[in-house]
Every structure is written in structure tokens, then in C-alpha cells.
């Protein structure tokens, strides 16, 4: 294992993800993977240690609960710009080379034979095993506060449905959805999916921005947060502190939370109860 992470192209990852690998019945060709990967500057060991810790803290029966704990700590440990995080090659390497054991542990189905979906190893950001957690942390955090991330990742329907919506790129929209979860307006997975559909149908990111404007993110503060990582010990037993690049505008979150509650209460699922 190299001391730094590497970048594994999509086409290379696809070559290695045979049916035997997806069923965890044949080993991955580690030497060949290394030969087809490109160097990257991020340290591998902190990420590997973090994933080992997750598998110690949670039993296989509790594996979905690992998401809420892991997402904030992964984001704080692997400090990437959004441009860097949008490069699928880093996530391919994490899943195919650095920690395939975690992907099996977290995502192996109970079918016959048990298998892992190919997209958990190499796929869209909202389904790939590690990209979905990093991006959930990035899109649901409220500035330095990761508490909304723990709420979002504690609900599998938020990860599986809401994370796919383009509207959550608008920070007040993301925080308004979390508000409805924390105030118990939304409780069940069926309700989360109904809310996601209502929010997505009602408007685009642009229309929500017009109704509920946000303040610009502080790019310098985010870069400072990335650069300060050297020597920083990311906590495992409490939520880390994220970048101080600004919180979502509170008045806009209030506006959208009220709107989304109305959209939900008028939805077929709410009116049928």
C-alpha cells in the first residue's frame, strides 16, 4: 500500500470489477490496480485508519448507522475542494484499492449470491460508497457545523433520494429539508421521498434562490481549512469542526422551511393520512 492516495480512472476500475469481485469470491489484482493508478497528494493512512475505526464501532447489523458517524469525519479527514471531489478517480481508488473490505462490509447484499452493486465501487457521486458520504457532508453541513450532516446521513432515504436533487446545491434548501426532519414534520422514509418529490417539482435551484437568497461562501476560509490539516487530529468521539466559510442565511432557511412544510402537507401522502 502506498503512503498516498492515487487516482484510478473509471475505465480501469470497470475492468477490475468482475462478477467474481462484486460477489467477493475472487481477489482484486492489487499490483495491476497500482500500475493503472496515478499519483495524488493526499495521505492514505488517516483515511484507512478511519474506515477501520468505523468497522470496529459498528456491527454488520448496524452498518447503515455507520453513515451518520463516518460522513462528517471523512469530510474533515479528506479535505478536498469541490473540484477535486468531483473527480471520480479518487473515489474509485478508495473503493477498489484502499478499502474494498469496507465496501463489502457496508454494501454487500443479502441476496444469493451476496453481491455489491458496481456503482458502490465506481459510480455517480450519490451512490459510490465514499463519494456519497463526502458529498452529503459537503452539501448538508452548515458552515463549520456538521450536525445537519449527521441528521441527513442518519436517514437512508435522504442519502438515496434527496442527495440526487440538484436543488440541494442551494444551501438554504438543504438546511430547510433538515429542519423538517429535526422538527419531526417528516419522520418516515415514505415521507422523505414525498417531500423530495414535492420540493423538486415545485421549483428549480434558481427559483428557490430568488425566493430565499443565500450569502456567498467564503472561499478563502475554505482553503485555510484545507491547509490547516497538517497536525490536526480529527476527533472520532465528537463531531469535527468544518470550514468557517459561512452558514446558510437563516431568514432564507426559515422561508423555505415554511414553504416546504406547506408543500408536504398538500402532497398526496400527507393528505392520505
PDB file of C-alpha atoms in Angstrom:
ATOM      1  CA  UNK A   1       0.000   0.000   0.000  1.00  0.00           C
ATOM      2  CA  UNK A   2       1.361   3.392  -0.951  1.00  0.00           C
ATOM      3  CA  UNK A   3       1.567   6.155   1.655  1.00  0.00           C
ATOM      4  CA  UNK A   4      -0.544   8.463  -0.506  1.00  0.00           C
ATOM      5  CA  UNK A   5      -3.855   8.047  -2.272  1.00  0.00           C
ATOM      6  CA  UNK A   6      -3.907   7.577  -6.011  1.00  0.00           C
ATOM      7  CA  UNK A   7      -6.319   8.191  -8.870  1.00  0.00           C
ATOM      8  CA  UNK A   8      -7.903   5.231 -10.662  1.00  0.00           C
ATOM      9  CA  UNK A   9      -9.661   6.034 -13.963  1.00  0.00           C
ATOM     10  CA  UNK A  10     -13.240   4.868 -14.496  1.00  0.00           C
ATOM     11  CA  UNK A  11     -12.346   2.593 -17.385  1.00  0.00           C
ATOM     12  CA  UNK A  12      -9.654   0.873 -15.332  1.00  0.00           C
ATOM     13  CA  UNK A  13     -11.983   0.406 -12.380  1.00  0.00           C
ATOM     14  CA  UNK A  14     -14.610  -1.117 -14.675  1.00  0.00           C
ATOM     15  CA  UNK A  15     -12.050  -3.640 -15.943  1.00  0.00           C
ATOM     16  CA  UNK A  16     -11.336  -4.868 -12.413  1.00  0.00           C
ATOM     17  CA  UNK A  17     -14.963  -5.097 -11.247  1.00  0.00           C
ATOM     18  CA  UNK A  18     -15.714  -8.603 -12.482  1.00  0.00           C
ATOM     19  CA  UNK A  19     -18.728 -10.567 -11.285  1.00  0.00           C
ATOM     20  CA  UNK A  20     -16.405 -12.554  -9.013  1.00  0.00           C
ATOM     21  CA  UNK A  21     -15.079  -9.363  -7.410  1.00  0.00           C
ATOM     22  CA  UNK A  22     -18.594  -7.994  -6.929  1.00  0.00           C
ATOM     23  CA  UNK A  23     -19.548 -11.246  -5.193  1.00  0.00           C
ATOM     24  CA  UNK A  24     -16.348 -11.118  -3.102  1.00  0.00           C
ATOM     25  CA  UNK A  25     -15.404 -14.543  -4.408  1.00  0.00           C
ATOM     26  CA  UNK A  26     -12.186 -13.541  -6.149  1.00  0.00           C
ATOM     27  CA  UNK A  27      -9.427 -11.120  -5.099  1.00  0.00           C
ATOM     28  CA  UNK A  28      -8.749  -7.780  -6.702  1.00  0.00           C
ATOM     29  CA  UNK A  29      -5.438  -7.599  -8.635  1.00  0.00           C
ATOM     30  CA  UNK A  30      -3.753  -5.030  -6.408  1.00  0.00           C
ATOM     31  CA  UNK A  31      -0.495  -4.758  -8.366  1.00  0.00           C
ATOM     32  CA  UNK A  32      -2.361  -4.168 -11.616  1.00  0.00           C
ATOM     33  CA  UNK A  33      -4.556  -1.547  -9.926  1.00  0.00           C
ATOM     34  CA  UNK A  34      -1.460   0.299  -8.691  1.00  0.00           C
ATOM     35  CA  UNK A  35       0.059   0.213 -12.170  1.00  0.00           C
ATOM     36  CA  UNK A  36      -3.060   1.823 -13.667  1.00  0.00           C
ATOM     37  CA  UNK A  37      -3.383   4.484 -10.954  1.00  0.00           C
ATOM     38  CA  UNK A  38      -1.869   7.953 -10.988  1.00  0.00           C
ATOM     39  CA  UNK A  39      -0.198   9.663  -8.004  1.00  0.00           C
ATOM     40  CA  UNK A  40      -2.215  12.039  -5.815  1.00  0.00           C
ATOM     41  CA  UNK A  41      -1.068  14.234  -2.890  1.00  0.00           C
ATOM     42  CA  UNK A  42      -3.386  13.101  -0.077  1.00  0.00           C
ATOM     43  CA  UNK A  43      -2.241  10.807   2.706  1.00  0.00           C
ATOM     44  CA  UNK A  44      -3.723   7.320   2.649  1.00  0.00           C
ATOM     45  CA  UNK A  45      -3.179   6.233   6.247  1.00  0.00           C
ATOM     46  CA  UNK A  46      -5.635   8.621   8.005  1.00  0.00           C
ATOM     47  CA  UNK A  47      -8.412   7.504   5.662  1.00  0.00           C
ATOM     48  CA  UNK A  48      -7.566   3.822   6.103  1.00  0.00           C
ATOM     49  CA  UNK A  49      -7.499   4.201   9.886  1.00  0.00           C
ATOM     50  CA  UNK A  50     -10.853   5.986   9.804  1.00  0.00           C
ATOM     51  CA  UNK A  51     -12.514   3.179   7.859  1.00  0.00           C
ATOM     52  CA  UNK A  52     -11.026   0.568  10.193  1.00  0.00           C
ATOM     53  CA  UNK A  53     -12.467   2.522  13.107  1.00  0.00           C
ATOM     54  CA  UNK A  54     -15.926   2.577  11.509  1.00  0.00           C
ATOM     55  CA  UNK A  55     -15.917  -1.203  11.157  1.00  0.00           C
ATOM     56  CA  UNK A  56     -14.875  -1.550  14.820  1.00  0.00           C
ATOM     57  CA  UNK A  57     -17.555   0.815  16.102  1.00  0.00           C
ATOM     58  CA  UNK A  58     -20.487  -0.734  14.281  1.00  0.00           C
ATOM     59  CA  UNK A  59     -21.507  -4.351  13.894  1.00  0.00           C
ATOM     60  CA  UNK A  60     -22.571  -5.633  10.466  1.00  0.00           C
ATOM     61  CA  UNK A  61     -26.168  -5.405  11.702  1.00  0.00           C
ATOM     62  CA  UNK A  62     -25.603  -1.707  12.443  1.00  0.00           C
ATOM     63  CA  UNK A  63     -23.805  -0.935   9.200  1.00  0.00           C
ATOM     64  CA  UNK A  64     -26.294   1.674   7.958  1.00  0.00           C
ATOM     65  CA  UNK A  65     -25.764   3.564  11.222  1.00  0.00           C
ATOM     66  CA  UNK A  66     -22.107   3.982  10.305  1.00  0.00           C
ATOM     67  CA  UNK A  67     -23.011   6.547   7.628  1.00  0.00           C
ATOM     68  CA  UNK A  68     -24.027   9.288  10.086  1.00  0.00           C
ATOM     69  CA  UNK A  69     -20.819   8.840  12.076  1.00  0.00           C
ATOM     70  CA  UNK A  70     -18.486   8.421   9.121  1.00  0.00           C
ATOM     71  CA  UNK A  71     -19.612  11.184   6.747  1.00  0.00           C
ATOM     72  CA  UNK A  72     -18.520  14.210   8.848  1.00  0.00           C
ATOM     73  CA  UNK A  73     -15.243  12.589   9.878  1.00  0.00           C
ATOM     74  CA  UNK A  74     -14.423  11.509   6.321  1.00  0.00           C
ATOM     75  CA  UNK A  75     -15.088  15.049   5.063  1.00  0.00           C
ATOM     76  CA  UNK A  76     -12.858  16.527   7.761  1.00  0.00           C
ATOM     77  CA  UNK A  77     -10.125  13.935   7.213  1.00  0.00           C
ATOM     78  CA  UNK A  78     -10.059  14.068   3.420  1.00  0.00           C
ATOM     79  CA  UNK A  79     -10.081  17.809   2.800  1.00  0.00           C
ATOM     80  CA  UNK A  80     -10.810  18.346  -0.862  1.00  0.00           C
ATOM     81  CA  UNK A  81     -12.041  21.224  -2.944  1.00  0.00           C
ATOM     82  CA  UNK A  82     -15.315  20.599  -4.735  1.00  0.00           C
ATOM     83  CA  UNK A  83     -13.386  20.363  -7.994  1.00  0.00           C
ATOM     84  CA  UNK A  84     -11.152  17.657  -6.556  1.00  0.00           C
ATOM     85  CA  UNK A  85     -14.104  15.803  -5.057  1.00  0.00           C
ATOM     86  CA  UNK A  86     -15.891  15.820  -8.421  1.00  0.00           C
ATOM     87  CA  UNK A  87     -13.063  13.683  -9.874  1.00  0.00           C
ATOM     88  CA  UNK A  88     -14.363  10.104  -9.705  1.00  0.00           C
ATOM     89  CA  UNK A  89     -10.830   8.712  -9.865  1.00  0.00           C
ATOM     90  CA  UNK A  90     -10.100   9.363  -6.191  1.00  0.00           C
ATOM     91  CA  UNK A  91     -13.295   7.568  -5.116  1.00  0.00           C
ATOM     92  CA  UNK A  92     -12.534   4.661  -7.446  1.00  0.00           C
ATOM     93  CA  UNK A  93      -9.160   4.240  -5.780  1.00  0.00           C
ATOM     94  CA  UNK A  94     -10.585   4.388  -2.274  1.00  0.00           C
ATOM     95  CA  UNK A  95     -13.155   1.709  -3.062  1.00  0.00           C
ATOM     96  CA  UNK A  96     -11.209  -0.582  -5.391  1.00  0.00           C
ATOM     97  CA  UNK A  97      -7.745  -0.382  -3.843  1.00  0.00           C
ATOM     98  CA  UNK A  98      -7.579   1.308  -0.433  1.00  0.00           C
ATOM     99  CA  UNK A  99     -10.664  -0.121   1.249  1.00  0.00           C
ATOM    100  CA  UNK A 100     -12.657  -2.671  -0.759  1.00  0.00           C
ATOM    101  CA  UNK A 101     -13.179  -4.513   2.539  1.00  0.00           C
ATOM    102  CA  UNK A 102     -15.220  -1.561   3.778  1.00  0.00           C
ATOM    103  CA  UNK A 103     -17.339  -1.562   0.613  1.00  0.00           C
ATOM    104  CA  UNK A 104     -18.098  -5.267   1.124  1.00  0.00           C
ATOM    105  CA  UNK A 105     -18.801  -4.713   4.813  1.00  0.00           C
ATOM    106  CA  UNK A 106     -21.170  -1.812   4.201  1.00  0.00           C
ATOM    107  CA  UNK A 107     -22.849  -2.690   0.905  1.00  0.00           C
ATOM    108  CA  UNK A 108     -22.803  -6.466   0.377  1.00  0.00           C
ATOM    109  CA  UNK A 109     -26.394  -7.514  -0.293  1.00  0.00           C
ATOM    110  CA  UNK A 110     -28.131 -10.426   1.368  1.00  0.00           C
ATOM    111  CA  UNK A 111     -29.007 -11.986  -1.975  1.00  0.00           C
ATOM    112  CA  UNK A 112     -27.986 -15.377  -3.329  1.00  0.00           C
ATOM    113  CA  UNK A 113     -25.177 -14.980  -4.029  1.00  0.00           C
ATOM    114  CA  UNK A 114     -24.467 -11.870  -1.949  1.00  0.00           C
ATOM    115  CA  UNK A 115     -23.131  -9.118  -4.172  1.00  0.00           C
ATOM    116  CA  UNK A 116     -22.165  -5.444  -4.172  1.00  0.00           C
ATOM    117  CA  UNK A 117     -23.606  -3.114  -6.775  1.00  0.00           C
ATOM    118  CA  UNK A 118     -20.960  -1.986  -9.235  1.00  0.00           C
ATOM    119  CA  UNK A 119     -21.866   1.654  -8.554  1.00  0.00           C
ATOM    120  CA  UNK A 120     -20.748   1.304  -4.916  1.00  0.00           C
ATOM    121  CA  UNK A 121     -17.204   0.822  -6.215  1.00  0.00           C
ATOM    122  CA  UNK A 122     -17.344   3.136  -9.227  1.00  0.00           C
ATOM    123  CA  UNK A 123     -20.418   5.187  -9.965  1.00  0.00           C
ATOM    124  CA  UNK A 124     -22.236   8.513  -9.574  1.00  0.00           C
ATOM    125  CA  UNK A 125     -21.376  10.625  -6.526  1.00  0.00           C
ATOM    126  CA  UNK A 126     -24.755   9.915  -4.950  1.00  0.00           C
ATOM    127  CA  UNK A 127     -24.265   6.129  -4.952  1.00  0.00           C
ATOM    128  CA  UNK A 128     -20.499   5.459  -4.799  1.00  0.00           C
ATOM    129  CA  UNK A 129     -19.628   4.189  -1.319  1.00  0.00           C
ATOM    130  CA  UNK A 130     -17.353   7.059  -0.266  1.00  0.00           C
ATOM    131  CA  UNK A 131     -18.290   9.891  -2.628  1.00  0.00           C
ATOM    132  CA  UNK A 132     -21.883   9.876  -1.373  1.00  0.00           C
ATOM    133  CA  UNK A 133     -20.737  10.368   2.230  1.00  0.00           C
ATOM    134  CA  UNK A 134     -18.212  13.105   1.402  1.00  0.00           C
ATOM    135  CA  UNK A 135     -20.701  14.992  -0.750  1.00  0.00           C
ATOM    136  CA  UNK A 136     -23.501  14.583   1.788  1.00  0.00           C
ATOM    137  CA  UNK A 137     -21.204  16.187   4.353  1.00  0.00           C
ATOM    138  CA  UNK A 138     -20.270  18.996   1.997  1.00  0.00           C
ATOM    139  CA  UNK A 139     -23.827  19.787   0.919  1.00  0.00           C
ATOM    140  CA  UNK A 140     -25.625  19.381   4.251  1.00  0.00           C
ATOM    141  CA  UNK A 141     -23.097  20.960   6.632  1.00  0.00           C
ATOM    142  CA  UNK A 142     -23.984  24.458   7.816  1.00  0.00           C
ATOM    143  CA  UNK A 143     -20.602  26.134   7.643  1.00  0.00           C
ATOM    144  CA  UNK A 144     -18.494  24.579  10.416  1.00  0.00           C
ATOM    145  CA  UNK A 145     -21.492  22.719  11.884  1.00  0.00           C
ATOM    146  CA  UNK A 146     -21.716  19.051  10.901  1.00  0.00           C
ATOM    147  CA  UNK A 147     -24.832  18.329  12.971  1.00  0.00           C
ATOM    148  CA  UNK A 148     -27.140  18.637   9.928  1.00  0.00           C
ATOM    149  CA  UNK A 149     -24.910  16.067   8.191  1.00  0.00           C
ATOM    150  CA  UNK A 150     -25.449  13.558  10.980  1.00  0.00           C
ATOM    151  CA  UNK A 151     -29.202  14.108  10.645  1.00  0.00           C
ATOM    152  CA  UNK A 152     -29.131  13.716   6.861  1.00  0.00           C
ATOM    153  CA  UNK A 153     -26.939  10.619   6.874  1.00  0.00           C
ATOM    154  CA  UNK A 154     -28.959   9.063   9.661  1.00  0.00           C
ATOM    155  CA  UNK A 155     -31.821   8.706   7.189  1.00  0.00           C
ATOM    156  CA  UNK A 156     -31.128   6.387   4.259  1.00  0.00           C
ATOM    157  CA  UNK A 157     -33.886   7.967   2.184  1.00  0.00           C
ATOM    158  CA  UNK A 158     -32.153  11.337   2.408  1.00  0.00           C
ATOM    159  CA  UNK A 159     -28.942   9.730   1.125  1.00  0.00           C
ATOM    160  CA  UNK A 160     -30.716   7.695  -1.540  1.00  0.00           C
ATOM    161  CA  UNK A 161     -33.190  10.335  -2.780  1.00  0.00           C
ATOM    162  CA  UNK A 162     -32.535  13.889  -1.599  1.00  0.00           C
ATOM    163  CA  UNK A 163     -28.796  13.740  -2.350  1.00  0.00           C
ATOM    164  CA  UNK A 164     -29.651  13.283  -6.038  1.00  0.00           C
ATOM    165  CA  UNK A 165     -31.570  16.567  -6.249  1.00  0.00           C
ATOM    166  CA  UNK A 166     -29.847  19.496  -7.884  1.00  0.00           C
ATOM    167  CA  UNK A 167     -31.760  21.883  -5.598  1.00  0.00           C
ATOM    168  CA  UNK A 168     -29.663  20.922  -2.569  1.00  0.00           C
ATOM    169  CA  UNK A 169     -26.745  22.784  -4.103  1.00  0.00           C
ATOM    170  CA  UNK A 170     -28.657  25.773  -2.717  1.00  0.00           C
ATOM    171  CA  UNK A 171     -27.674  25.805   0.964  1.00  0.00           C
ATOM    172  CA  UNK A 172     -30.926  27.209   2.419  1.00  0.00           C
ATOM    173  CA  UNK A 173     -32.828  24.470   0.561  1.00  0.00           C
ATOM    174  CA  UNK A 174     -30.628  21.757   2.088  1.00  0.00           C
ATOM    175  CA  UNK A 175     -30.954  23.247   5.582  1.00  0.00           C
ATOM    176  CA  UNK A 176     -34.728  23.691   5.249  1.00  0.00           C
ATOM    177  CA  UNK A 177     -35.110  19.996   4.444  1.00  0.00           C
ATOM    178  CA  UNK A 178     -33.036  19.120   7.518  1.00  0.00           C
ATOM    179  CA  UNK A 179     -35.214  21.492   9.586  1.00  0.00           C
ATOM    180  CA  UNK A 180     -38.290  19.448   8.697  1.00  0.00           C
ATOM    181  CA  UNK A 181     -36.520  16.286   9.811  1.00  0.00           C
ATOM    182  CA  UNK A 182     -35.299  17.685  13.121  1.00  0.00           C
ATOM    183  CA  UNK A 183     -38.732  19.110  13.979  1.00  0.00           C
ATOM    184  CA  UNK A 184     -40.468  15.795  13.160  1.00  0.00           C
ATOM    185  CA  UNK A 185     -42.579  17.249  10.369  1.00  0.00           C
ATOM    186  CA  UNK A 186     -41.008  14.441   8.321  1.00  0.00           C
ATOM    187  CA  UNK A 187     -40.458  11.096  10.038  1.00  0.00           C
ATOM    188  CA  UNK A 188     -40.660   8.109   7.699  1.00  0.00           C
ATOM    189  CA  UNK A 189     -38.775   7.212   4.565  1.00  0.00           C
ATOM    190  CA  UNK A 190     -42.011   7.432   2.604  1.00  0.00           C
ATOM    191  CA  UNK A 191     -42.453  10.998   3.838  1.00  0.00           C
ATOM    192  CA  UNK A 192     -38.856  11.908   2.943  1.00  0.00           C
ATOM    193  CA  UNK A 193     -39.411  10.691  -0.602  1.00  0.00           C
ATOM    194  CA  UNK A 194     -42.688  12.582  -0.847  1.00  0.00           C
ATOM    195  CA  UNK A 195     -41.020  15.777   0.360  1.00  0.00           C
ATOM    196  CA  UNK A 196     -38.147  15.333  -2.097  1.00  0.00           C
ATOM    197  CA  UNK A 197     -40.582  14.930  -4.968  1.00  0.00           C
ATOM    198  CA  UNK A 198     -42.619  17.959  -3.885  1.00  0.00           C
ATOM    199  CA  UNK A 199     -39.560  20.171  -3.461  1.00  0.00           C
ATOM    200  CA  UNK A 200     -38.070  19.091  -6.771  1.00  0.00           C
ATOM    201  CA  UNK A 201     -41.331  19.543  -8.669  1.00  0.00           C
ATOM    202  CA  UNK A 202     -42.133  22.931  -7.159  1.00  0.00           C
ATOM    203  CA  UNK A 203     -39.089  24.742  -8.363  1.00  0.00           C
ATOM    204  CA  UNK A 204     -35.549  24.763  -9.594  1.00  0.00           C
ATOM    205  CA  UNK A 205     -32.478  25.934  -7.717  1.00  0.00           C
ATOM    206  CA  UNK A 206     -32.827  29.293  -9.458  1.00  0.00           C
ATOM    207  CA  UNK A 207     -36.378  29.898  -8.255  1.00  0.00           C
ATOM    208  CA  UNK A 208     -35.502  28.981  -4.666  1.00  0.00           C
ATOM    209  CA  UNK A 209     -32.508  31.296  -4.856  1.00  0.00           C
ATOM    210  CA  UNK A 210     -34.820  34.121  -5.907  1.00  0.00           C
ATOM    211  CA  UNK A 211     -37.258  33.413  -3.076  1.00  0.00           C
ATOM    212  CA  UNK A 212     -34.600  32.703  -0.455  1.00  0.00           C
ATOM    213  CA  UNK A 213     -31.211  34.235  -1.354  1.00  0.00           C
ATOM    214  CA  UNK A 214     -28.044  33.000   0.284  1.00  0.00           C
ATOM    215  CA  UNK A 215     -24.749  34.665   1.124  1.00  0.00           C
ATOM    216  CA  UNK A 216     -21.656  33.687  -0.890  1.00  0.00           C
ATOM    217  CA  UNK A 217     -19.397  31.014   0.559  1.00  0.00           C
ATOM    218  CA  UNK A 218     -16.030  32.286   1.800  1.00  0.00           C
ATOM    219  CA  UNK A 219     -13.586  30.517  -0.495  1.00  0.00           C
ATOM    220  CA  UNK A 220     -10.544  31.817   1.372  1.00  0.00           C
ATOM    221  CA  UNK A 221     -11.815  30.366   4.656  1.00  0.00           C
ATOM    222  CA  UNK A 222     -12.381  27.021   2.969  1.00  0.00           C
ATOM    223  CA  UNK A 223      -8.839  26.993   1.572  1.00  0.00           C
ATOM    224  CA  UNK A 224      -7.480  27.926   5.006  1.00  0.00           C
ATOM    225  CA  UNK A 225      -9.354  24.955   6.477  1.00  0.00           C
ATOM    226  CA  UNK A 226      -7.773  22.647   3.911  1.00  0.00           C
ATOM    227  CA  UNK A 227      -4.271  23.997   4.541  1.00  0.00           C
ATOM    228  CA  UNK A 228      -4.507  23.749   8.328  1.00  0.00           C
ATOM    229  CA  UNK A 229      -4.992  19.963   8.238  1.00  0.00           C
ATOM    230  CA  UNK A 230      -1.322  19.180   8.885  1.00  0.00           C
ATOM    231  CA  UNK A 231      -1.042  18.302  12.561  1.00  0.00           C
ATOM    232  CA  UNK A 232      -4.784  18.486  13.177  1.00  0.00           C
ATOM    233  CA  UNK A 233      -6.233  15.439  14.942  1.00  0.00           C
ATOM    234  CA  UNK A 234      -9.742  14.867  13.622  1.00  0.00           C
ATOM    235  CA  UNK A 235     -11.892  13.656  16.555  1.00  0.00           C
ATOM    236  CA  UNK A 236     -13.690  10.314  16.441  1.00  0.00           C
ATOM    237  CA  UNK A 237     -15.816  10.734  19.572  1.00  0.00           C
ATOM    238  CA  UNK A 238     -17.386  14.094  18.733  1.00  0.00           C
ATOM    239  CA  UNK A 239     -18.344  15.939  15.597  1.00  0.00           C
ATOM    240  CA  UNK A 240     -15.366  17.674  13.973  1.00  0.00           C
ATOM    241  CA  UNK A 241     -15.411  21.370  13.128  1.00  0.00           C
ATOM    242  CA  UNK A 242     -15.854  22.150   9.466  1.00  0.00           C
ATOM    243  CA  UNK A 243     -14.663  25.142   7.458  1.00  0.00           C
ATOM    244  CA  UNK A 244     -15.810  28.564   8.639  1.00  0.00           C
ATOM    245  CA  UNK A 245     -16.905  29.569   5.153  1.00  0.00           C
ATOM    246  CA  UNK A 246     -20.286  30.916   6.248  1.00  0.00           C
ATOM    247  CA  UNK A 247     -23.633  29.483   7.261  1.00  0.00           C
ATOM    248  CA  UNK A 248     -26.787  29.431   5.179  1.00  0.00           C
ATOM    249  CA  UNK A 249     -28.768  32.657   5.607  1.00  0.00           C
ATOM    250  CA  UNK A 250     -31.154  31.922   8.489  1.00  0.00           C
ATOM    251  CA  UNK A 251     -34.050  34.024   7.197  1.00  0.00           C
ATOM    252  CA  UNK A 252     -33.925  32.133   3.905  1.00  0.00           C
ATOM    253  CA  UNK A 253     -33.912  28.785   5.705  1.00  0.00           C
ATOM    254  CA  UNK A 254     -36.990  29.937   7.660  1.00  0.00           C
ATOM    255  CA  UNK A 255     -38.739  30.960   4.450  1.00  0.00           C
ATOM    256  CA  UNK A 256     -38.080  27.666   2.713  1.00  0.00           C
ATOM    257  CA  UNK A 257     -38.861  25.519   5.751  1.00  0.00           C
ATOM    258  CA  UNK A 258     -42.305  27.136   5.874  1.00  0.00           C
ATOM    259  CA  UNK A 259     -42.783  26.636   2.136  1.00  0.00           C
ATOM    260  CA  UNK A 260     -41.609  23.022   2.165  1.00  0.00           C
ATOM    261  CA  UNK A 261     -43.857  22.187   5.112  1.00  0.00           C
ATOM    262  CA  UNK A 262     -46.791  23.545   3.125  1.00  0.00           C
ATOM    263  CA  UNK A 263     -45.741  21.588   0.021  1.00  0.00           C
ATOM    264  CA  UNK A 264     -45.518  18.416   2.049  1.00  0.00           C
ATOM    265  CA  UNK A 265     -48.845  18.847   3.832  1.00  0.00           C
ATOM    266  CA  UNK A 266     -50.505  19.311   0.454  1.00  0.00           C
ATOM    267  CA  UNK A 267     -48.845  16.223  -1.026  1.00  0.00           C
ATOM    268  CA  UNK A 268     -50.885  13.046  -1.635  1.00  0.00           C
ATOM    269  CA  UNK A 269     -49.043  11.123   1.098  1.00  0.00           C
ATOM    270  CA  UNK A 270     -49.785  13.746   3.766  1.00  0.00           C
ATOM    271  CA  UNK A 271     -53.401  14.235   2.741  1.00  0.00           C
ATOM    272  CA  UNK A 272     -53.998  10.474   2.660  1.00  0.00           C
ATOM    273  CA  UNK A 273     -53.056  10.073   6.334  1.00  0.00           C
TER     274      UNK A 273
END
